[in-house]
DNA sequence: TTGACGTGAAACCATATGGTTGTATATAAT
DNA sequence: ATTATATACAACCATATGGTTTCACGTCAA
C-alpha cells in the first residue's frame, strides 16, 4: 500500500471501503467495531481505513487505546464536481422526455 | 484484465479513463484518435476502453475499419445515487453557514 | 503487577492492474 | 493485387492491491 497516490476516486473503488463509509455515516466506530462487520482480519480493514484517511474521506481520534473513526463526507465534493460536468449528457434527455409526456397529456 | 468485475466505481478510478470520458464528452472518437491524446500505446488505451465498455460508460460502433466510441453518461447515475446518500452529511453544514451569513447582514 | 484489550507494523502471498511488444486480420486506397 | 490503415489478440512484465500471519507496544482493569 504505497504512498500519496490514494485519491477519492481510488478510495471509493473498493466495495469494502464504500461499505465502511456507509457504516461511519451511521455512527462513529473503532477499528475493531468496523472490522466486526467484515469477513476479513482487523489488519485488512485497518489498511482500508488508511486509504480512506489518505483520501480524507474519514478522520480519526484516539480515545485511550481505541482509535475512533468518523466520516468526513465533505471530501466527496470532488466527486460531485466531477460528476457535474457530465450531467448535461443525460439530464437534457430526461427533460425532453418529461416535456414529451406533458405534451401527450 | 479479467472478467465481469468492472463496475462504474472501478472504471472511473483511473485518471486515464476519466480523461477518456471527458474527451468523448466533446466528440465521438476512434481508438486511434483517442490514443493520440495519451503518452501510451494504442493497445493500452484499447484496454481502458474495454473496461469503460464493461462499465457501460461508453458504447461503440464499427464504421468500416474504424471503431468509433461515444459516451454513455447515463451509467454515471449509479454514482450519483451513491453520492446522494452522503449529501446530508455536508449540505446541512453549508445551509447553516448560509443562514449564519444572512443573519450577519 | 499481571493480564487482557486495541492497535501498529513488518513480512509475506496471490492476483489484479496498467503497461509493453509482436503478430494476425479486416478494410480501404492505389 | 498490393499496400497502408485500424483494430484485435496473445504473451509477457513490473508494480499495485487486498489479503494473511506474527509480533511488538501502549493502555486499561483486576
Coordinates of C-alpha atoms (C1' of nucleotides) in Angstrom, one line a residue:
Chain A
X1 CA 0.0 0.0 0.0
X2 CA 2.1 2.8 -1.3
X3 CA 2.4 6.5 -0.8
X4 CA 0.4 9.6 -1.6
X5 CA -1.5 8.3 -4.6
X6 CA -4.8 7.5 -3.0
X7 CA -7.3 9.9 -4.2
X8 CA -11.1 9.9 -3.7
X9 CA -11.8 8.1 -6.9
X10 CA -9.5 5.2 -6.0
X11 CA -10.7 5.2 -2.4
X12 CA -14.3 4.5 -3.3
X13 CA -13.4 1.9 -6.0
X14 CA -13.4 -0.8 -3.4
X15 CA -16.8 -2.2 -2.2
X16 CA -15.4 -2.8 1.3
X17 CA -14.4 0.8 1.6
X18 CA -17.8 2.0 0.3
X19 CA -19.4 -0.1 3.0
X20 CA -17.1 1.3 5.6
X21 CA -18.2 4.8 4.6
X22 CA -21.9 3.8 5.0
X23 CA -21.2 2.4 8.4
X24 CA -19.4 5.5 9.6
X25 CA -22.3 7.5 8.2
X26 CA -24.5 5.9 10.8
X27 CA -22.1 6.1 13.8
X28 CA -18.5 6.7 14.7
X29 CA -16.7 3.4 15.3
X30 CA -13.5 2.0 16.4
X31 CA -11.4 -0.2 14.1
X32 CA -12.4 -3.4 15.9
X33 CA -16.1 -2.4 15.7
X34 CA -15.7 -1.7 12.0
X35 CA -13.9 -5.0 11.3
X36 CA -16.7 -6.9 13.1
X37 CA -18.8 -6.1 10.0
X38 CA -16.5 -7.7 7.6
X39 CA -15.3 -11.3 6.9
X40 CA -11.7 -10.3 6.9
X41 CA -9.0 -9.6 9.5
X42 CA -8.7 -6.4 11.5
X43 CA -5.5 -5.7 9.8
X44 CA -7.1 -5.8 6.3
X45 CA -9.8 -3.4 7.5
X46 CA -7.2 -1.2 9.0
X47 CA -5.5 -0.9 5.7
X48 CA -8.7 0.2 4.1
X49 CA -9.1 2.8 6.7
X50 CA -5.7 4.1 6.0
X51 CA -6.6 4.5 2.3
X52 CA -9.8 6.2 3.3
X53 CA -7.8 8.5 5.6
X54 CA -5.4 9.4 2.8
X55 CA -8.3 10.4 0.7
X56 CA -9.6 12.4 3.6
X57 CA -12.9 10.6 3.5
X58 CA -12.6 9.6 7.1
X59 CA -10.9 11.2 10.1
X60 CA -9.9 9.6 13.4
X61 CA -9.3 10.4 17.1
X62 CA -7.6 8.4 19.7
X63 CA -9.6 7.6 22.8
X64 CA -7.4 5.7 25.2
X65 CA -6.4 2.6 23.5
X66 CA -9.1 2.8 20.9
X67 CA -8.9 4.8 17.6
X68 CA -12.3 6.1 16.7
X69 CA -13.0 6.8 13.0
X70 CA -15.7 9.1 11.7
X71 CA -16.9 10.2 8.3
X72 CA -15.6 13.3 6.6
X73 CA -18.1 13.4 3.7
X74 CA -17.0 16.9 2.5
X75 CA -14.2 15.2 0.6
X76 CA -16.9 13.7 -1.7
X77 CA -17.3 17.1 -3.1
X78 CA -14.6 16.4 -5.6
X79 CA -16.6 13.5 -6.9
X80 CA -19.7 15.7 -7.1
X81 CA -17.9 18.3 -9.1
X82 CA -16.5 15.7 -11.5
X83 CA -20.0 14.3 -12.0
X84 CA -21.5 17.7 -12.6
X85 CA -19.5 18.0 -15.9
X86 CA -21.3 15.0 -17.3
X87 CA -24.8 15.9 -16.1
X88 CA -25.7 17.7 -19.3
X89 CA -25.4 14.5 -21.2
X90 CA -28.4 12.9 -19.8
X91 CA -30.4 15.4 -17.8
X92 CA -31.5 17.0 -21.0
X93 CA -32.7 13.7 -22.2
X94 CA -34.9 13.3 -19.1
X95 CA -36.2 16.9 -19.6
X96 CA -37.1 16.2 -23.2
X97 CA -38.8 13.0 -22.2
X98 CA -40.8 14.9 -19.5
X99 CA -41.9 17.5 -22.0
X100 CA -42.9 14.9 -24.4
X101 CA -45.0 13.2 -21.7
X102 CA -46.6 16.5 -20.8
X103 CA -47.4 17.2 -24.4
X104 CA -49.1 13.9 -24.7
X105 CA -51.5 14.7 -21.9
Chain B
X1 CA -7.7 -7.8 -17.4
X2 CA -10.2 -10.2 -16.1
X3 CA -13.9 -10.9 -16.4
X4 CA -17.2 -9.2 -15.4
X5 CA -16.0 -7.3 -12.4
X6 CA -15.5 -3.9 -13.8
X7 CA -18.2 -1.6 -12.3
X8 CA -18.6 2.1 -12.6
X9 CA -16.6 2.8 -9.4
X10 CA -13.6 0.9 -10.6
X11 CA -13.9 2.3 -14.1
X12 CA -13.5 5.9 -13.0
X13 CA -10.8 5.1 -10.5
X14 CA -8.1 5.5 -13.2
X15 CA -7.2 9.1 -14.4
X16 CA -6.6 8.0 -18.0
X17 CA -10.1 6.6 -18.1
X18 CA -11.6 9.7 -16.6
X19 CA -9.8 11.7 -19.3
X20 CA -11.1 9.4 -22.0
X21 CA -14.6 10.1 -20.7
X22 CA -14.1 13.9 -20.9
X23 CA -12.7 13.5 -24.5
X24 CA -15.7 11.5 -25.6
X25 CA -17.9 14.1 -23.9
X26 CA -16.7 16.6 -26.5
X27 CA -16.8 14.3 -29.6
X28 CA -17.1 10.7 -30.7
X29 CA -13.7 9.4 -31.5
X30 CA -12.0 6.3 -32.9
X31 CA -9.5 4.3 -30.8
X32 CA -6.5 5.8 -32.7
X33 CA -7.9 9.3 -32.2
X34 CA -8.3 8.7 -28.5
X35 CA -4.8 7.3 -28.1
X36 CA -3.3 10.3 -29.8
X37 CA -4.2 12.1 -26.6
X38 CA -2.1 9.8 -24.3
X39 CA 1.5 9.0 -23.9
X40 CA 0.9 5.3 -24.1
X41 CA 0.4 2.7 -26.8
X42 CA -2.9 2.2 -28.6
X43 CA -3.2 -1.2 -27.1
X44 CA -3.1 0.2 -23.6
X45 CA -5.8 2.8 -24.5
X46 CA -7.8 0.0 -26.0
X47 CA -7.8 -1.9 -22.8
X48 CA -9.0 1.1 -20.9
X49 CA -11.8 1.4 -23.5
X50 CA -12.7 -2.2 -22.8
X51 CA -13.1 -1.5 -19.1
X52 CA -15.2 1.6 -19.8
X53 CA -17.4 -0.5 -22.1
X54 CA -17.8 -3.2 -19.4
X55 CA -19.0 -0.5 -17.1
X56 CA -21.3 0.8 -19.9
X57 CA -19.8 4.2 -19.6
X58 CA -19.0 4.2 -23.3
X59 CA -20.5 2.4 -26.3
X60 CA -19.0 1.8 -29.8
X61 CA -19.9 1.3 -33.4
X62 CA -17.9 -0.1 -36.2
X63 CA -17.6 2.2 -39.2
X64 CA -15.6 0.4 -41.8
X65 CA -12.3 -0.5 -40.3
X66 CA -12.6 2.1 -37.6
X67 CA -14.3 1.5 -34.2
X68 CA -16.0 4.7 -33.0
X69 CA -16.5 5.2 -29.3
X70 CA -19.0 7.5 -27.8
X71 CA -20.0 8.5 -24.2
X72 CA -22.9 6.7 -22.4
X73 CA -23.1 9.1 -19.4
X74 CA -26.4 7.6 -18.2
X75 CA -24.4 4.9 -16.4
X76 CA -23.0 7.5 -14.1
X77 CA -26.4 7.6 -12.5
X78 CA -25.3 4.8 -10.2
X79 CA -22.5 7.1 -8.9
X80 CA -24.9 9.9 -8.5
X81 CA -27.3 7.7 -6.5
X82 CA -24.5 6.6 -4.3
X83 CA -23.4 10.1 -3.6
X84 CA -26.9 11.2 -2.7
X85 CA -26.8 9.1 0.4
X86 CA -23.9 11.1 1.7
X87 CA -25.2 14.6 0.8
X88 CA -27.0 15.1 4.2
X89 CA -23.6 15.0 5.9
X90 CA -22.4 18.3 4.5
X91 CA -25.2 20.0 2.7
X92 CA -26.7 20.9 6.1
X93 CA -23.4 22.5 7.1
X94 CA -23.5 24.7 4.1
X95 CA -27.1 25.7 4.8
X96 CA -26.2 26.5 8.4
X97 CA -23.3 28.6 7.2
X98 CA -25.6 30.4 4.7
X99 CA -28.1 31.2 7.4
X100 CA -25.4 32.5 9.6
X101 CA -24.1 34.8 6.8
X102 CA -27.7 36.1 6.2
X103 CA -28.2 36.7 9.9
X104 CA -25.0 38.7 10.0
X105 CA -26.3 41.1 7.3
Chain C
dT1 C1' 1.9 -6.1 38.5
dT2 C1' -0.1 -9.0 35.6
dG3 C1' -3.0 -9.9 32.0
dA4 C1' -6.3 -8.7 28.6
dC5 C1' -7.5 -5.4 25.0
dG6 C1' -6.9 -2.4 20.9
dT7 C1' -3.9 -1.1 17.7
dG8 C1' 0.5 -0.8 14.7
dA9 C1' 3.8 -2.6 11.7
dA10 C1' 6.6 -5.9 9.2
dA11 C1' 6.9 -9.8 6.2
dC12 C1' 4.8 -12.4 3.0
dC13 C1' 1.5 -14.1 -0.7
dA14 C1' -1.7 -14.5 -4.8
dT15 C1' -4.0 -12.0 -8.1
dA16 C1' -5.2 -7.6 -10.4
dT17 C1' -3.7 -3.7 -12.9
dG18 C1' -1.5 -1.0 -16.3
dG19 C1' 1.6 -1.2 -19.5
dT20 C1' 4.6 -3.3 -23.4
dT21 C1' 5.8 -5.9 -28.0
dG22 C1' 4.7 -8.9 -31.6
dT23 C1' 1.6 -11.0 -34.8
dA24 C1' -2.8 -11.6 -37.2
dT25 C1' -6.9 -10.0 -39.6
dA26 C1' -10.2 -7.0 -41.9
dT27 C1' -11.0 -2.9 -44.7
dA28 C1' -9.6 1.0 -47.7
dA29 C1' -6.9 3.1 -51.2
dT30 C1' -3.7 2.9 -55.3
Chain D
dA1 C1' -3.2 -7.3 -56.5
dT2 C1' -0.6 -4.7 -53.3
dT3 C1' 0.0 -1.8 -49.7
dA4 C1' -1.4 1.1 -46.0
dT5 C1' -4.7 1.6 -42.1
dA6 C1' -7.4 0.4 -37.9
dT7 C1' -8.1 -2.8 -34.9
dA8 C1' -7.7 -7.4 -32.3
dC9 C1' -5.4 -10.7 -29.6
dA10 C1' -1.8 -13.3 -27.1
dA11 C1' 2.2 -13.3 -24.3
dC12 C1' 4.8 -11.1 -21.2
dC13 C1' 6.4 -7.8 -17.4
dA14 C1' 6.7 -4.8 -13.1
dT15 C1' 4.1 -2.9 -9.7
dA16 C1' -0.2 -2.3 -7.0
dT17 C1' -3.8 -4.3 -4.4
dG18 C1' -6.1 -6.9 -1.0
dG19 C1' -5.4 -10.1 1.9
dT20 C1' -2.9 -13.1 5.6
dT21 C1' 0.1 -14.2 9.9
dT22 C1' 3.1 -12.9 13.5
dC23 C1' 5.0 -10.0 16.9
dA24 C1' 5.5 -5.7 19.4
dC25 C1' 3.6 -1.9 22.2
dG26 C1' 0.6 1.2 24.8
dT27 C1' -3.5 1.3 27.8
dC28 C1' -7.0 -0.2 30.9
dA29 C1' -8.8 -3.5 34.6
dA30 C1' -8.2 -6.8 38.5

